[in-house]
Short mmCIF file of C-alpha atoms in Angstrom, two decimals:
data_model
loop_
_atom_site.label_atom_id
_atom_site.label_comp_id
_atom_site.label_asym_id
_atom_site.label_seq_id
_atom_site.Cartn_x
_atom_site.Cartn_y
_atom_site.Cartn_z
CA MET F 1 129.34 131.23 149.67
CA ASN F 2 126.02 129.65 150.34
CA ARG F 3 124.38 131.07 147.51
CA LYS F 4 122.59 128.31 145.38
CA ASP F 5 124.21 129.64 142.22
CA ASN F 6 127.36 128.61 143.52
CA LYS F 7 126.32 125.12 143.68
CA ALA F 8 125.49 122.55 141.11
CA VAL F 9 123.90 119.42 140.31
CA ILE F 10 125.59 117.24 137.58
CA PHE F 11 123.75 114.49 135.67
CA ASP F 12 125.13 111.55 133.77
CA MET F 13 123.31 110.85 130.51
CA ASP F 14 122.75 107.40 129.53
CA GLY F 15 120.64 105.51 132.03
CA VAL F 16 119.79 108.73 133.95
CA ILE F 17 118.34 111.33 131.85
CA ILE F 18 117.33 108.92 128.98
CA ASP F 19 116.76 105.21 128.83
CA THR F 20 119.20 104.10 126.39
CA GLU F 21 120.82 100.86 127.67
CA ASN F 22 119.10 98.50 125.03
CA ILE F 23 119.79 101.15 122.22
CA TRP F 24 123.34 100.81 122.84
CA LYS F 25 123.39 97.23 122.98
CA GLN F 26 121.25 96.95 119.78
CA ALA F 27 123.58 99.30 117.99
CA GLU F 28 126.66 97.68 119.33
CA GLU F 29 125.39 94.05 118.30
CA GLU F 30 124.35 95.37 114.74
CA VAL F 31 127.70 97.05 113.87
CA PHE F 32 130.15 94.75 115.32
CA SER F 33 128.29 91.58 114.26
CA SER F 34 128.48 92.82 110.75
CA LEU F 35 132.10 92.83 111.05
CA GLY F 36 132.29 89.49 112.32
CA VAL F 37 132.45 90.03 115.88
CA LYS F 38 130.97 87.40 117.96
CA VAL F 39 128.99 89.82 120.38
CA SER F 40 128.19 87.94 123.64
CA GLU F 41 126.03 89.09 126.79
CA ALA F 42 129.27 88.54 128.97
CA TYR F 43 131.26 90.92 127.02
CA THR F 44 128.56 93.75 126.48
CA LYS F 45 128.29 94.00 130.28
CA ILE F 46 131.97 94.79 130.43
CA THR F 47 131.65 97.41 127.53
CA GLN F 48 128.50 99.30 129.25
CA SER F 49 130.71 101.51 131.26
CA MET F 50 133.15 102.37 128.47
CA THR F 51 133.41 105.22 126.06
CA THR F 52 132.67 104.54 122.35
CA ALA F 53 136.17 104.49 121.50
CA GLU F 54 136.99 102.16 124.11
CA VAL F 55 134.37 99.71 123.04
CA THR F 56 135.55 99.57 119.57
CA GLN F 57 138.95 99.11 120.83
CA PHE F 58 137.81 96.19 123.07
CA TRP F 59 135.89 94.27 120.44
CA TYR F 60 138.86 94.83 117.78
CA GLU F 61 141.29 93.27 120.28
CA LYS F 62 138.81 90.39 120.73
CA PHE F 63 137.80 89.91 117.01
CA PRO F 64 140.26 91.95 114.59
CA TRP F 65 138.60 93.08 111.40
CA GLN F 66 139.85 93.96 108.20
CA GLN F 67 139.95 97.18 105.98
CA THR F 68 137.59 99.36 108.08
CA SER F 69 139.28 101.71 110.49
CA LEU F 70 138.41 101.84 114.25
CA GLN F 71 137.37 105.49 113.81
CA GLU F 72 134.96 104.58 110.84
CA VAL F 73 133.47 101.75 112.95
CA GLU F 74 132.87 103.82 115.93
CA GLN F 75 131.22 106.32 113.74
CA ARG F 76 128.88 103.66 112.55
CA VAL F 77 127.70 102.85 116.16
CA VAL F 78 127.17 106.45 116.96
CA SER F 79 125.09 107.12 113.81
CA ARG F 80 123.09 104.05 114.78
CA VAL F 81 122.65 104.99 118.23
CA VAL F 82 121.38 108.55 117.12
CA GLU F 83 118.78 106.80 114.78
CA LEU F 84 117.66 104.63 117.46
CA ILE F 85 117.33 107.57 119.72
CA GLN F 86 115.46 109.50 117.47
CA SER F 87 112.90 106.81 116.59
CA GLU F 88 112.42 104.91 119.82
CA THR F 89 110.56 105.65 123.03
CA CYS F 90 113.25 105.82 125.49
CA LEU F 91 112.05 108.51 128.20
CA ILE F 92 112.76 108.30 131.86
CA LYS F 93 109.61 109.67 133.63
CA GLY F 94 109.84 112.85 135.62
CA VAL F 95 113.17 113.79 134.50
CA LYS F 96 112.27 117.32 133.08
CA VAL F 97 110.15 118.39 135.93
CA PHE F 98 113.03 117.24 138.31
CA ILE F 99 115.44 119.36 136.61
CA GLU F 100 112.95 122.22 136.26
CA ARG F 101 112.58 122.21 139.99
CA LEU F 102 116.40 122.19 140.54
CA LYS F 103 116.54 125.26 138.29
CA SER F 104 114.01 126.99 140.33
CA GLU F 105 116.11 126.54 143.23
CA ASN F 106 118.79 128.30 141.34
CA TYR F 107 121.42 125.42 141.09
CA LYS F 108 123.43 125.26 138.11
CA ILE F 109 122.98 122.24 136.03
CA GLY F 110 125.65 120.28 134.23
CA LEU F 111 125.72 117.06 132.07
CA ALA F 112 128.77 114.61 132.15
CA THR F 113 128.82 111.51 129.92
CA ASN F 114 131.04 109.07 128.51
CA SER F 115 128.92 109.04 125.24
CA PRO F 116 130.30 111.07 122.31
CA TYR F 117 129.79 114.71 122.06
CA ALA F 118 127.57 114.37 118.90
CA ILE F 119 124.97 112.38 120.92
CA ILE F 120 124.34 115.00 123.76
CA PRO F 121 122.10 117.53 121.81
CA ILE F 122 120.30 114.67 119.97
CA VAL F 123 119.10 113.62 123.67
CA LEU F 124 118.63 117.06 125.19
CA GLU F 125 116.35 117.86 122.08
CA LYS F 126 114.48 114.72 122.25
CA LEU F 127 113.66 115.46 125.97
CA LYS F 128 113.41 119.27 125.18
CA ILE F 129 115.61 120.22 128.06
CA THR F 130 118.40 121.84 126.15
CA HIS F 131 117.65 125.15 127.80
CA LEU F 132 117.89 123.78 131.34
CA PHE F 133 121.64 122.77 131.24
CA ASP F 134 124.30 125.35 131.92
CA THR F 135 127.07 123.17 130.28
CA VAL F 136 127.47 119.79 128.94
CA SER F 137 130.66 117.73 128.83
CA SER F 138 131.82 114.53 126.91
CA ALA F 139 134.72 112.03 127.99
CA GLU F 140 135.55 112.23 124.25
CA PHE F 141 137.56 115.16 124.92
CA GLU F 142 139.28 113.55 128.12
CA LYS F 143 142.36 111.31 128.19
CA ASN F 144 140.29 108.77 130.08
CA GLY F 145 136.71 108.26 130.55
CA LYS F 146 134.79 107.35 133.71
CA PRO F 147 135.90 105.96 136.27
CA ASP F 148 138.74 108.54 135.91
CA PRO F 149 137.47 111.70 137.62
CA ALA F 150 138.42 114.07 134.81
CA ILE F 151 134.99 114.61 133.16
CA TYR F 152 133.58 115.72 136.46
CA ILE F 153 136.57 118.02 137.27
CA THR F 154 136.11 119.65 133.82
CA THR F 155 132.27 119.94 134.30
CA ALA F 156 132.71 121.74 137.60
CA LYS F 157 135.28 124.24 135.85
CA LYS F 158 133.00 125.11 133.25
CA LEU F 159 130.37 125.52 135.62
CA GLY F 160 132.45 127.84 137.90
CA VAL F 161 131.70 125.55 140.89
CA LYS F 162 134.06 123.90 143.45
CA PRO F 163 133.82 120.17 143.38
CA LYS F 164 132.62 119.86 146.86
CA ASN F 165 129.68 122.03 146.02
CA CYS F 166 128.66 119.64 143.22
CA PHE F 167 125.87 116.84 143.68
CA VAL F 168 126.20 114.24 140.95
CA ILE F 169 123.49 111.51 139.74
CA GLU F 170 124.71 108.41 138.25
CA ASP F 171 123.54 104.94 137.51
CA SER F 172 126.67 103.19 137.27
CA TYR F 173 129.58 102.24 139.81
CA SER F 174 132.22 103.53 137.31
CA GLY F 175 130.12 106.95 137.11
CA MET F 176 129.83 107.12 140.98
CA LEU F 177 133.46 106.29 141.61
CA ALA F 178 134.25 109.14 138.93
CA ALA F 179 132.21 111.69 140.93
CA LYS F 180 133.69 110.55 144.18
CA ASN F 181 136.93 110.78 143.20
CA ALA F 182 136.29 114.39 141.99
CA GLY F 183 135.39 115.17 145.45
CA MET F 184 131.77 115.39 144.85
CA SER F 185 128.74 113.86 146.49
CA VAL F 186 126.49 111.40 144.45
CA ALA F 187 123.17 109.69 144.33
CA ALA F 188 122.61 106.33 142.75
CA PHE F 189 119.84 106.44 140.21
CA THR F 190 118.06 103.03 140.33
CA ASN F 191 115.10 103.91 138.01
CA GLY F 192 112.74 101.87 140.08
CA ASN F 193 114.97 98.69 140.23
CA ARG F 194 115.31 98.42 144.00
CA ASN F 195 117.53 95.53 144.04
CA VAL F 196 120.36 97.86 142.67
CA THR F 197 122.50 99.07 145.50
CA PHE F 198 125.73 101.18 145.37
CA GLU F 199 127.35 101.50 148.81
CA ILE F 200 129.70 104.08 147.35
CA ALA F 201 126.84 106.48 146.73
CA ASP F 202 125.74 108.90 149.52
CA CYS F 203 121.95 108.46 148.88
CA SER F 204 119.71 106.82 146.10
CA ILE F 205 117.10 108.18 143.92
CA ASN F 206 114.66 105.31 142.77
CA SER F 207 112.59 107.57 140.45
CA PHE F 208 112.61 111.23 139.27
CA GLU F 209 108.69 111.31 140.20
CA GLU F 210 109.64 111.13 143.91
CA ASP F 211 110.53 114.28 145.68
CA LYS F 212 114.13 113.93 145.99
CA VAL F 213 115.15 117.42 145.47
CA THR F 214 115.01 118.18 149.31
CA ILE F 215 117.55 115.45 149.77
CA ILE F 216 119.89 117.18 147.14
CA ILE F 217 119.52 120.58 149.09
CA GLN F 218 120.61 118.87 152.16
CA PHE F 219 123.64 117.66 150.67
CA LEU F 220 124.48 121.12 149.35
CA ARG F 221 123.97 123.18 152.15
#
């Protein structure tokens, strides 16, 4: 039971393995503004932790538009995000080497994201890390996205690992709450912003270029 292949590290995607915060903001503003939505900074902070379907529903309720279905609008956002990911520099330093180190320690590697499934292969291909993941999961296929724990419970089942033997790396409170409610240990990834603290986390990772693999090993003993 102590073998490392019975233990796993699960990564969130946006803000953890790829820096897409500004990309989502740009896509959201472009698409919804074109429909007459008055996109504001205050509201975009609220939508940051939502699934794309939830974001679309959120803006529709604030500024209802005509003729275009919510599904079509959601797809426009996703398509624009894909375009921007493919064309923009949005890498997070050290993430590939970090995951390779975990693989060398024989941990299973998973991905659990609120983003639509279609975006996952685009991100992994851009980072050239597709081969490092044992499974990937999108909240698109869950009844509720994070902070609901379903996405993490699903990912653990797909990996064949008990939740208590999973370590999650997240950058948002809602994601951390989802992981904790799934019965997992969680690290807050700050990406160098040392002013960010999440008391709910078991530990923090400021940069993947720091040697934090040993901390994960300690939690998964």
